[in-house]
Amino acid sequence: MPSPTPTLRGPKNWPRPWDHLDDPCSAPPVIAHRGEGGTVAPLPENTSAAELAAVAQGASMLNADVRWTKDNVPVAIHDASLNRTTTGTGPVLSVTAAQFTALGLKSNDGKRRLPHNQHPQTLAQLLAAVKHTGVPIVLQMEADPFAAGGAGQASIDVLASVIAASGYADHVVVGGWEADDVSAFSAAAPDVMTAYIQETGNPSPSSITKTGARILYIDFARITRAQVVAWRAAGLAVWVWTPPFSAQWVHLRQIGVDAIATNWVPAYTHWSLPCAAVPFS
């Protein structure tokens, strides 16, 4: 396992314009979960078509999941298996990038084959397609490269290389579920902002910042105002995923979170005007 000591980046105190009534925006930035998101969405998740639709819907930030193929190419897909969202079967790790991008796509619920001209994409293809929008994108490492069967540091390095080659690195946040993954990526690409993704619990600020991350990206369901205050006082931004209802968005705005990921961007932007993403430079 890697044990880098990455340099922390980013502002110590993240601005929240929705705290001030005279500002033009009135809600935390909204992250389009997996692009257009949701099992009933008309466009397939983790594709440039969905991401561009989210831009048109007013998303402050985009979001895509990343795994690696058999030949260690980062691709945009959430599940470890090809079965639900593509016409393939078996693990993503069982196919090459060329085989992956030759597959067809299915609807997000896995029930319908989509038109034959739609294919899953490599991360490089997706970034190339959204770069012109100027909208930041959050890339979630859904695979753990250091787990059994992973390529370890080689996967981290190729992910960093793809992001650098995209020319969009200053608009990218890379998140990971494991401290080793976040630490390794922070060391490999110190100019790219990182986030530590958590599902539950009360992670200490030091457990997050020691990975190089300045963002805690956490399930919205159980966090409290006191936790948000403590995390922010330590210089962290607090992003949450993935509340579907306006009552939840109101509560999260009230307790001071810095961004909200949801599958329902049009409903969010109808509810309130989201702020733009905090500048990453």
PDB file of C-alpha atoms in Angstrom:
ATOM      1  CA  MET A   1       0.000   0.000   0.000  1.00  0.00           C
ATOM      2  CA  PRO A   2       1.264   3.512  -0.747  1.00  0.00           C
ATOM      3  CA  SER A   3       2.099   5.920   2.047  1.00  0.00           C
ATOM      4  CA  PRO A   4       2.610   9.309   0.389  1.00  0.00           C
ATOM      5  CA  THR A   5       2.437  12.597   2.269  1.00  0.00           C
ATOM      6  CA  PRO A   6       0.673  14.850  -0.223  1.00  0.00           C
ATOM      7  CA  THR A   7       0.564  18.630   0.001  1.00  0.00           C
ATOM      8  CA  LEU A   8      -2.787  20.130   0.920  1.00  0.00           C
ATOM      9  CA  ARG A   9      -4.359  22.429  -1.621  1.00  0.00           C
ATOM     10  CA  GLY A  10      -7.323  24.732  -1.863  1.00  0.00           C
ATOM     11  CA  PRO A  11      -8.703  27.611   0.177  1.00  0.00           C
ATOM     12  CA  LYS A  12      -8.896  27.258   3.929  1.00  0.00           C
ATOM     13  CA  ASN A  13     -12.393  28.705   4.115  1.00  0.00           C
ATOM     14  CA  TRP A  14     -14.802  27.884   1.309  1.00  0.00           C
ATOM     15  CA  PRO A  15     -17.214  30.738   0.476  1.00  0.00           C
ATOM     16  CA  ARG A  16     -20.948  30.066   0.627  1.00  0.00           C
ATOM     17  CA  PRO A  17     -22.766  32.924  -1.141  1.00  0.00           C
ATOM     18  CA  TRP A  18     -26.204  31.552  -0.243  1.00  0.00           C
ATOM     19  CA  ASP A  19     -25.536  32.705   3.344  1.00  0.00           C
ATOM     20  CA  HIS A  20     -26.049  36.305   2.180  1.00  0.00           C
ATOM     21  CA  LEU A  21     -29.455  37.501   1.041  1.00  0.00           C
ATOM     22  CA  ASP A  22     -28.055  40.070  -1.394  1.00  0.00           C
ATOM     23  CA  ASP A  23     -26.217  37.475  -3.474  1.00  0.00           C
ATOM     24  CA  PRO A  24     -27.770  36.295  -6.763  1.00  0.00           C
ATOM     25  CA  CYS A  25     -27.636  32.562  -5.989  1.00  0.00           C
ATOM     26  CA  SER A  26     -29.589  30.993  -3.176  1.00  0.00           C
ATOM     27  CA  ALA A  27     -28.540  27.346  -2.846  1.00  0.00           C
ATOM     28  CA  PRO A  28     -25.392  25.221  -2.705  1.00  0.00           C
ATOM     29  CA  PRO A  29     -23.875  24.243  -6.047  1.00  0.00           C
ATOM     30  CA  VAL A  30     -25.643  21.194  -7.490  1.00  0.00           C
ATOM     31  CA  ILE A  31     -23.690  18.174  -8.728  1.00  0.00           C
ATOM     32  CA  ALA A  32     -25.342  16.113 -11.470  1.00  0.00           C
ATOM     33  CA  HIS A  33     -24.960  12.583 -10.110  1.00  0.00           C
ATOM     34  CA  ARG A  34     -23.647  10.319 -12.918  1.00  0.00           C
ATOM     35  CA  GLY A  35     -24.654  12.976 -15.391  1.00  0.00           C
ATOM     36  CA  GLU A  36     -28.396  13.117 -15.847  1.00  0.00           C
ATOM     37  CA  GLY A  37     -28.710  10.315 -13.292  1.00  0.00           C
ATOM     38  CA  GLY A  38     -31.561   8.221 -11.952  1.00  0.00           C
ATOM     39  CA  THR A  39     -32.952   4.911 -13.157  1.00  0.00           C
ATOM     40  CA  VAL A  40     -35.761   6.658 -15.044  1.00  0.00           C
ATOM     41  CA  ALA A  41     -33.514   9.193 -16.804  1.00  0.00           C
ATOM     42  CA  PRO A  42     -33.922   9.199 -20.597  1.00  0.00           C
ATOM     43  CA  LEU A  43     -30.163   9.287 -21.186  1.00  0.00           C
ATOM     44  CA  PRO A  44     -27.682   6.640 -20.011  1.00  0.00           C
ATOM     45  CA  GLU A  45     -25.661   7.436 -16.915  1.00  0.00           C
ATOM     46  CA  ASN A  46     -21.926   8.088 -17.143  1.00  0.00           C
ATOM     47  CA  THR A  47     -22.007   9.165 -20.773  1.00  0.00           C
ATOM     48  CA  SER A  48     -21.169  12.488 -22.365  1.00  0.00           C
ATOM     49  CA  ALA A  49     -24.781  12.709 -23.603  1.00  0.00           C
ATOM     50  CA  ALA A  50     -26.027  12.645 -20.019  1.00  0.00           C
ATOM     51  CA  GLU A  51     -23.340  15.045 -18.822  1.00  0.00           C
ATOM     52  CA  LEU A  52     -24.141  17.573 -21.562  1.00  0.00           C
ATOM     53  CA  ALA A  53     -27.838  17.287 -20.749  1.00  0.00           C
ATOM     54  CA  ALA A  54     -27.002  18.080 -17.128  1.00  0.00           C
ATOM     55  CA  VAL A  55     -25.128  21.204 -18.238  1.00  0.00           C
ATOM     56  CA  ALA A  56     -28.230  22.319 -20.162  1.00  0.00           C
ATOM     57  CA  GLN A  57     -30.313  21.670 -17.029  1.00  0.00           C
ATOM     58  CA  GLY A  58     -28.159  24.062 -14.996  1.00  0.00           C
ATOM     59  CA  ALA A  59     -25.792  21.759 -13.131  1.00  0.00           C
ATOM     60  CA  SER A  60     -23.019  23.532 -11.243  1.00  0.00           C
ATOM     61  CA  MET A  61     -20.807  20.452 -11.474  1.00  0.00           C
ATOM     62  CA  LEU A  62     -20.863  17.139 -13.301  1.00  0.00           C
ATOM     63  CA  ASN A  63     -20.102  13.683 -11.929  1.00  0.00           C
ATOM     64  CA  ALA A  64     -18.873  10.434 -13.468  1.00  0.00           C
ATOM     65  CA  ASP A  65     -17.701   7.100 -12.119  1.00  0.00           C
ATOM     66  CA  VAL A  66     -14.363   5.564 -13.079  1.00  0.00           C
ATOM     67  CA  ARG A  67     -13.197   1.967 -13.320  1.00  0.00           C
ATOM     68  CA  TRP A  68     -10.326   0.355 -15.209  1.00  0.00           C
ATOM     69  CA  THR A  69     -10.434  -2.221 -17.990  1.00  0.00           C
ATOM     70  CA  LYS A  70      -8.329  -5.351 -18.399  1.00  0.00           C
ATOM     71  CA  ASP A  71      -5.676  -3.280 -20.182  1.00  0.00           C
ATOM     72  CA  ASN A  72      -5.743  -0.637 -17.433  1.00  0.00           C
ATOM     73  CA  VAL A  73      -7.649   2.088 -19.291  1.00  0.00           C
ATOM     74  CA  PRO A  74      -9.942   4.317 -17.179  1.00  0.00           C
ATOM     75  CA  VAL A  75     -13.538   4.077 -18.393  1.00  0.00           C
ATOM     76  CA  ALA A  76     -16.795   5.717 -17.329  1.00  0.00           C
ATOM     77  CA  ILE A  77     -19.011   3.176 -15.572  1.00  0.00           C
ATOM     78  CA  HIS A  78     -20.376   2.742 -12.061  1.00  0.00           C
ATOM     79  CA  ASP A  79     -20.894  -0.995 -11.587  1.00  0.00           C
ATOM     80  CA  ALA A  80     -18.110  -3.549 -11.325  1.00  0.00           C
ATOM     81  CA  SER A  81     -20.142  -5.599 -13.795  1.00  0.00           C
ATOM     82  CA  LEU A  82     -21.013  -4.740 -17.390  1.00  0.00           C
ATOM     83  CA  ASN A  83     -24.434  -6.347 -17.110  1.00  0.00           C
ATOM     84  CA  ARG A  84     -26.737  -3.528 -16.011  1.00  0.00           C
ATOM     85  CA  THR A  85     -25.754  -0.583 -18.204  1.00  0.00           C
ATOM     86  CA  THR A  86     -24.080  -2.209 -21.232  1.00  0.00           C
ATOM     87  CA  THR A  87     -24.783  -5.089 -23.585  1.00  0.00           C
ATOM     88  CA  GLY A  88     -21.766  -6.923 -22.208  1.00  0.00           C
ATOM     89  CA  THR A  89     -21.584  -9.437 -19.393  1.00  0.00           C
ATOM     90  CA  GLY A  90     -19.074 -10.077 -16.660  1.00  0.00           C
ATOM     91  CA  PRO A  91     -16.631  -7.790 -14.869  1.00  0.00           C
ATOM     92  CA  VAL A  92     -15.366  -4.540 -16.367  1.00  0.00           C
ATOM     93  CA  LEU A  93     -11.907  -5.932 -15.619  1.00  0.00           C
ATOM     94  CA  SER A  94     -12.551  -8.798 -18.042  1.00  0.00           C
ATOM     95  CA  VAL A  95     -12.591  -6.642 -21.200  1.00  0.00           C
ATOM     96  CA  THR A  96     -10.128  -4.350 -22.945  1.00  0.00           C
ATOM     97  CA  ALA A  97     -10.915  -0.708 -23.603  1.00  0.00           C
ATOM     98  CA  ALA A  98     -11.543  -1.492 -27.275  1.00  0.00           C
ATOM     99  CA  GLN A  99     -14.014  -4.230 -26.325  1.00  0.00           C
ATOM    100  CA  PHE A 100     -15.665  -1.929 -23.768  1.00  0.00           C
ATOM    101  CA  THR A 101     -16.269   0.924 -26.196  1.00  0.00           C
ATOM    102  CA  ALA A 102     -17.628  -1.500 -28.826  1.00  0.00           C
ATOM    103  CA  LEU A 103     -20.452  -2.547 -26.498  1.00  0.00           C
ATOM    104  CA  GLY A 104     -23.929  -1.104 -26.701  1.00  0.00           C
ATOM    105  CA  LEU A 105     -25.670   0.767 -23.910  1.00  0.00           C
ATOM    106  CA  LYS A 106     -28.785  -0.055 -21.934  1.00  0.00           C
ATOM    107  CA  SER A 107     -31.164   2.168 -20.000  1.00  0.00           C
ATOM    108  CA  ASN A 108     -30.126   2.834 -16.432  1.00  0.00           C
ATOM    109  CA  ASP A 109     -32.580   0.286 -15.089  1.00  0.00           C
ATOM    110  CA  GLY A 110     -31.030  -2.324 -17.383  1.00  0.00           C
ATOM    111  CA  LYS A 111     -34.314  -3.131 -19.147  1.00  0.00           C
ATOM    112  CA  ARG A 112     -33.922  -1.532 -22.584  1.00  0.00           C
ATOM    113  CA  ARG A 113     -31.256  -1.721 -25.256  1.00  0.00           C
ATOM    114  CA  LEU A 114     -30.509   1.801 -26.498  1.00  0.00           C
ATOM    115  CA  PRO A 115     -29.884   2.788 -30.137  1.00  0.00           C
ATOM    116  CA  HIS A 116     -26.928   1.041 -31.726  1.00  0.00           C
ATOM    117  CA  ASN A 117     -24.945   4.242 -32.177  1.00  0.00           C
ATOM    118  CA  GLN A 118     -24.603   4.711 -28.399  1.00  0.00           C
ATOM    119  CA  HIS A 119     -21.586   3.163 -26.691  1.00  0.00           C
ATOM    120  CA  PRO A 120     -19.903   3.347 -23.295  1.00  0.00           C
ATOM    121  CA  GLN A 121     -16.909   5.652 -23.215  1.00  0.00           C
ATOM    122  CA  THR A 122     -13.393   5.814 -21.943  1.00  0.00           C
ATOM    123  CA  LEU A 123     -12.724   8.590 -19.475  1.00  0.00           C
ATOM    124  CA  ALA A 124     -10.611  10.352 -22.101  1.00  0.00           C
ATOM    125  CA  GLN A 125     -13.567  10.358 -24.511  1.00  0.00           C
ATOM    126  CA  LEU A 126     -15.950  11.687 -21.880  1.00  0.00           C
ATOM    127  CA  LEU A 127     -13.607  14.496 -20.787  1.00  0.00           C
ATOM    128  CA  ALA A 128     -12.996  15.517 -24.389  1.00  0.00           C
ATOM    129  CA  ALA A 129     -16.750  15.783 -24.937  1.00  0.00           C
ATOM    130  CA  VAL A 130     -17.496  17.966 -21.887  1.00  0.00           C
ATOM    131  CA  LYS A 131     -14.382  20.143 -21.771  1.00  0.00           C
ATOM    132  CA  HIS A 132     -15.876  22.900 -23.932  1.00  0.00           C
ATOM    133  CA  THR A 133     -18.642  23.508 -21.373  1.00  0.00           C
ATOM    134  CA  GLY A 134     -16.228  24.757 -18.718  1.00  0.00           C
ATOM    135  CA  VAL A 135     -18.311  22.978 -16.065  1.00  0.00           C
ATOM    136  CA  PRO A 136     -16.204  21.192 -13.416  1.00  0.00           C
ATOM    137  CA  ILE A 137     -16.531  17.437 -13.080  1.00  0.00           C
ATOM    138  CA  VAL A 138     -16.192  15.115 -10.101  1.00  0.00           C
ATOM    139  CA  LEU A 139     -14.634  11.753 -10.989  1.00  0.00           C
ATOM    140  CA  GLN A 140     -15.320   8.968  -8.496  1.00  0.00           C
ATOM    141  CA  MET A 141     -12.914   6.041  -8.335  1.00  0.00           C
ATOM    142  CA  GLU A 142     -15.491   3.280  -7.917  1.00  0.00           C
ATOM    143  CA  ALA A 143     -12.855   0.591  -8.219  1.00  0.00           C
ATOM    144  CA  ASP A 144     -10.125   0.262  -5.585  1.00  0.00           C
ATOM    145  CA  PRO A 145      -6.893  -0.222  -7.560  1.00  0.00           C
ATOM    146  CA  PHE A 146      -5.113  -1.597  -4.492  1.00  0.00           C
ATOM    147  CA  ALA A 147      -7.710  -4.313  -3.821  1.00  0.00           C
ATOM    148  CA  ALA A 148      -7.304  -7.873  -5.043  1.00  0.00           C
ATOM    149  CA  GLY A 149      -7.208  -7.964  -8.837  1.00  0.00           C
ATOM    150  CA  GLY A 150      -6.387  -4.281  -9.201  1.00  0.00           C
ATOM    151  CA  ALA A 151      -3.313  -2.838 -10.874  1.00  0.00           C
ATOM    152  CA  GLY A 152      -2.427  -0.629  -7.910  1.00  0.00           C
ATOM    153  CA  GLN A 153      -0.274   2.404  -8.535  1.00  0.00           C
ATOM    154  CA  ALA A 154      -0.279   1.768 -12.288  1.00  0.00           C
ATOM    155  CA  SER A 155      -4.028   2.501 -12.375  1.00  0.00           C
ATOM    156  CA  ILE A 156      -3.593   5.648 -10.309  1.00  0.00           C
ATOM    157  CA  ASP A 157      -0.820   6.845 -12.610  1.00  0.00           C
ATOM    158  CA  VAL A 158      -2.785   6.250 -15.803  1.00  0.00           C
ATOM    159  CA  LEU A 159      -5.798   8.058 -14.334  1.00  0.00           C
ATOM    160  CA  ALA A 160      -3.590  11.034 -13.530  1.00  0.00           C
ATOM    161  CA  SER A 161      -2.140  10.908 -17.050  1.00  0.00           C
ATOM    162  CA  VAL A 162      -5.555  10.864 -18.732  1.00  0.00           C
ATOM    163  CA  ILE A 163      -6.696  13.837 -16.688  1.00  0.00           C
ATOM    164  CA  ALA A 164      -3.508  15.771 -17.425  1.00  0.00           C
ATOM    165  CA  ALA A 165      -3.741  15.004 -21.157  1.00  0.00           C
ATOM    166  CA  SER A 166      -7.360  16.219 -21.229  1.00  0.00           C
ATOM    167  CA  GLY A 167      -6.296  19.786 -20.573  1.00  0.00           C
ATOM    168  CA  TYR A 168      -9.127  19.951 -18.045  1.00  0.00           C
ATOM    169  CA  ALA A 169      -7.266  19.100 -14.841  1.00  0.00           C
ATOM    170  CA  ASP A 170      -8.065  22.453 -13.234  1.00  0.00           C
ATOM    171  CA  HIS A 171     -11.757  21.629 -13.592  1.00  0.00           C
ATOM    172  CA  VAL A 172     -11.539  18.100 -12.151  1.00  0.00           C
ATOM    173  CA  VAL A 173     -12.033  16.731  -8.639  1.00  0.00           C
ATOM    174  CA  VAL A 174     -11.052  13.094  -8.081  1.00  0.00           C
ATOM    175  CA  GLY A 175     -12.772  11.256  -5.245  1.00  0.00           C
ATOM    176  CA  GLY A 176     -12.085   7.879  -3.707  1.00  0.00           C
ATOM    177  CA  TRP A 177     -13.659   5.622  -1.096  1.00  0.00           C
ATOM    178  CA  GLU A 178     -10.376   4.349   0.351  1.00  0.00           C
ATOM    179  CA  ALA A 179      -7.680   6.437   2.010  1.00  0.00           C
ATOM    180  CA  ASP A 180      -4.971   4.590   0.041  1.00  0.00           C
ATOM    181  CA  ASP A 181      -6.616   5.507  -3.265  1.00  0.00           C
ATOM    182  CA  VAL A 182      -7.031   9.179  -2.385  1.00  0.00           C
ATOM    183  CA  SER A 183      -3.515   9.445  -0.957  1.00  0.00           C
ATOM    184  CA  ALA A 184      -1.977   7.781  -3.990  1.00  0.00           C
ATOM    185  CA  PHE A 185      -3.831   9.998  -6.424  1.00  0.00           C
ATOM    186  CA  SER A 186      -3.047  13.153  -4.421  1.00  0.00           C
ATOM    187  CA  ALA A 187       0.641  12.266  -4.624  1.00  0.00           C
ATOM    188  CA  ALA A 188       0.502  11.381  -8.329  1.00  0.00           C
ATOM    189  CA  ALA A 189      -1.376  14.547  -9.335  1.00  0.00           C
ATOM    190  CA  PRO A 190      -0.798  17.228  -6.685  1.00  0.00           C
ATOM    191  CA  ASP A 191      -2.438  19.931  -8.819  1.00  0.00           C
ATOM    192  CA  VAL A 192      -5.770  18.079  -9.055  1.00  0.00           C
ATOM    193  CA  MET A 193      -8.197  18.575  -6.187  1.00  0.00           C
ATOM    194  CA  THR A 194      -9.242  15.434  -4.321  1.00  0.00           C
ATOM    195  CA  ALA A 195     -12.213  14.354  -2.225  1.00  0.00           C
ATOM    196  CA  TYR A 196     -12.572  11.600   0.348  1.00  0.00           C
ATOM    197  CA  ILE A 197     -15.906   9.820  -0.148  1.00  0.00           C
ATOM    198  CA  GLN A 198     -17.669   8.369   2.891  1.00  0.00           C
ATOM    199  CA  GLU A 199     -20.972   6.569   3.306  1.00  0.00           C
ATOM    200  CA  THR A 200     -21.520   6.787   7.053  1.00  0.00           C
ATOM    201  CA  GLY A 201     -19.790   7.728  10.254  1.00  0.00           C
ATOM    202  CA  ASN A 202     -18.096  10.823  11.603  1.00  0.00           C
ATOM    203  CA  PRO A 203     -14.641  10.949   9.998  1.00  0.00           C
ATOM    204  CA  SER A 204     -12.183  13.224  11.744  1.00  0.00           C
ATOM    205  CA  PRO A 205     -10.773  16.133   9.763  1.00  0.00           C
ATOM    206  CA  SER A 206      -7.264  14.723  10.176  1.00  0.00           C
ATOM    207  CA  SER A 207      -8.274  11.382   8.628  1.00  0.00           C
ATOM    208  CA  ILE A 208      -9.397  13.308   5.547  1.00  0.00           C
ATOM    209  CA  THR A 209      -6.640  15.889   5.231  1.00  0.00           C
ATOM    210  CA  LYS A 210      -3.851  13.344   5.651  1.00  0.00           C
ATOM    211  CA  THR A 211      -4.909  11.853   2.300  1.00  0.00           C
ATOM    212  CA  GLY A 212      -4.393  15.236   0.612  1.00  0.00           C
ATOM    213  CA  ALA A 213      -8.142  15.792   0.220  1.00  0.00           C
ATOM    214  CA  ARG A 214      -9.784  19.101   1.077  1.00  0.00           C
ATOM    215  CA  ILE A 215     -13.306  17.851   0.395  1.00  0.00           C
ATOM    216  CA  LEU A 216     -15.426  15.401   2.382  1.00  0.00           C
ATOM    217  CA  TYR A 217     -18.040  13.906   0.055  1.00  0.00           C
ATOM    218  CA  ILE A 218     -20.512  12.075   2.299  1.00  0.00           C
ATOM    219  CA  ASP A 219     -23.994  10.499   2.340  1.00  0.00           C
ATOM    220  CA  PHE A 220     -26.431  13.229   3.323  1.00  0.00           C
ATOM    221  CA  ALA A 221     -28.710  11.090   5.463  1.00  0.00           C
ATOM    222  CA  ARG A 222     -27.075  11.207   8.879  1.00  0.00           C
ATOM    223  CA  ILE A 223     -24.893  14.291   9.027  1.00  0.00           C
ATOM    224  CA  THR A 224     -25.587  17.037  11.553  1.00  0.00           C
ATOM    225  CA  ARG A 225     -25.021  20.773  11.718  1.00  0.00           C
ATOM    226  CA  ALA A 226     -22.367  20.264  14.419  1.00  0.00           C
ATOM    227  CA  GLN A 227     -20.424  17.901  12.166  1.00  0.00           C
ATOM    228  CA  VAL A 228     -20.588  20.298   9.222  1.00  0.00           C
ATOM    229  CA  VAL A 229     -19.382  23.176  11.413  1.00  0.00           C
ATOM    230  CA  ALA A 230     -16.449  21.085  12.701  1.00  0.00           C
ATOM    231  CA  TRP A 231     -15.425  19.855   9.259  1.00  0.00           C
ATOM    232  CA  ARG A 232     -15.600  23.342   7.779  1.00  0.00           C
ATOM    233  CA  ALA A 233     -13.681  24.840  10.723  1.00  0.00           C
ATOM    234  CA  ALA A 234     -10.861  22.425   9.861  1.00  0.00           C
ATOM    235  CA  GLY A 235     -10.711  23.852   6.325  1.00  0.00           C
ATOM    236  CA  LEU A 236     -12.749  21.172   4.594  1.00  0.00           C
ATOM    237  CA  ALA A 237     -15.554  21.610   2.098  1.00  0.00           C
ATOM    238  CA  VAL A 238     -18.547  19.358   2.812  1.00  0.00           C
ATOM    239  CA  TRP A 239     -20.325  17.881  -0.196  1.00  0.00           C
ATOM    240  CA  VAL A 240     -23.261  15.475   0.162  1.00  0.00           C
ATOM    241  CA  TRP A 241     -24.943  12.805  -1.983  1.00  0.00           C
ATOM    242  CA  THR A 242     -27.706  12.126  -3.164  1.00  0.00           C
ATOM    243  CA  PRO A 243     -30.886  13.630  -1.668  1.00  0.00           C
ATOM    244  CA  PRO A 244     -33.888  13.577  -4.034  1.00  0.00           C
ATOM    245  CA  PHE A 245     -36.365  15.888  -2.285  1.00  0.00           C
ATOM    246  CA  SER A 246     -36.573  19.648  -1.797  1.00  0.00           C
ATOM    247  CA  ALA A 247     -37.215  19.329   1.947  1.00  0.00           C
ATOM    248  CA  GLN A 248     -33.855  17.579   2.228  1.00  0.00           C
ATOM    249  CA  TRP A 249     -32.163  20.283   0.116  1.00  0.00           C
ATOM    250  CA  VAL A 250     -33.625  22.964   2.386  1.00  0.00           C
ATOM    251  CA  HIS A 251     -32.294  21.180   5.484  1.00  0.00           C
ATOM    252  CA  LEU A 252     -28.841  20.693   3.966  1.00  0.00           C
ATOM    253  CA  ARG A 253     -28.660  24.349   2.974  1.00  0.00           C
ATOM    254  CA  GLN A 254     -29.609  25.284   6.530  1.00  0.00           C
ATOM    255  CA  ILE A 255     -26.858  23.181   8.110  1.00  0.00           C
ATOM    256  CA  GLY A 256     -24.273  24.698   5.785  1.00  0.00           C
ATOM    257  CA  VAL A 257     -23.111  22.062   3.296  1.00  0.00           C
ATOM    258  CA  ASP A 258     -21.020  23.303   0.372  1.00  0.00           C
ATOM    259  CA  ALA A 259     -22.503  21.276  -2.504  1.00  0.00           C
ATOM    260  CA  ILE A 260     -25.338  18.813  -3.079  1.00  0.00           C
ATOM    261  CA  ALA A 261     -25.300  15.905  -5.538  1.00  0.00           C
ATOM    262  CA  THR A 262     -28.665  14.730  -6.816  1.00  0.00           C
ATOM    263  CA  ASN A 263     -30.237  12.784  -9.669  1.00  0.00           C
ATOM    264  CA  TRP A 264     -32.838  15.534 -10.069  1.00  0.00           C
ATOM    265  CA  VAL A 265     -31.014  18.616 -11.365  1.00  0.00           C
ATOM    266  CA  PRO A 266     -34.069  20.144 -13.156  1.00  0.00           C
ATOM    267  CA  ALA A 267     -36.090  19.920  -9.936  1.00  0.00           C
ATOM    268  CA  TYR A 268     -33.208  21.406  -7.944  1.00  0.00           C
ATOM    269  CA  THR A 269     -32.771  24.376 -10.258  1.00  0.00           C
ATOM    270  CA  HIS A 270     -36.541  24.938 -10.186  1.00  0.00           C
ATOM    271  CA  TRP A 271     -36.479  24.875  -6.381  1.00  0.00           C
ATOM    272  CA  SER A 272     -33.702  27.443  -6.031  1.00  0.00           C
ATOM    273  CA  LEU A 273     -30.896  29.074  -8.008  1.00  0.00           C
ATOM    274  CA  PRO A 274     -27.716  27.088  -7.335  1.00  0.00           C
ATOM    275  CA  CYS A 275     -24.387  28.833  -7.000  1.00  0.00           C
ATOM    276  CA  ALA A 276     -21.580  28.099  -9.403  1.00  0.00           C
ATOM    277  CA  ALA A 277     -18.847  25.728  -8.307  1.00  0.00           C
ATOM    278  CA  VAL A 278     -16.154  27.196  -6.070  1.00  0.00           C
ATOM    279  CA  PRO A 279     -13.105  27.987  -8.268  1.00  0.00           C
ATOM    280  CA  PHE A 280     -10.532  25.219  -8.074  1.00  0.00           C
ATOM    281  CA  SER A 281      -7.442  27.326  -8.773  1.00  0.00           C
TER     282      SER A 281
END
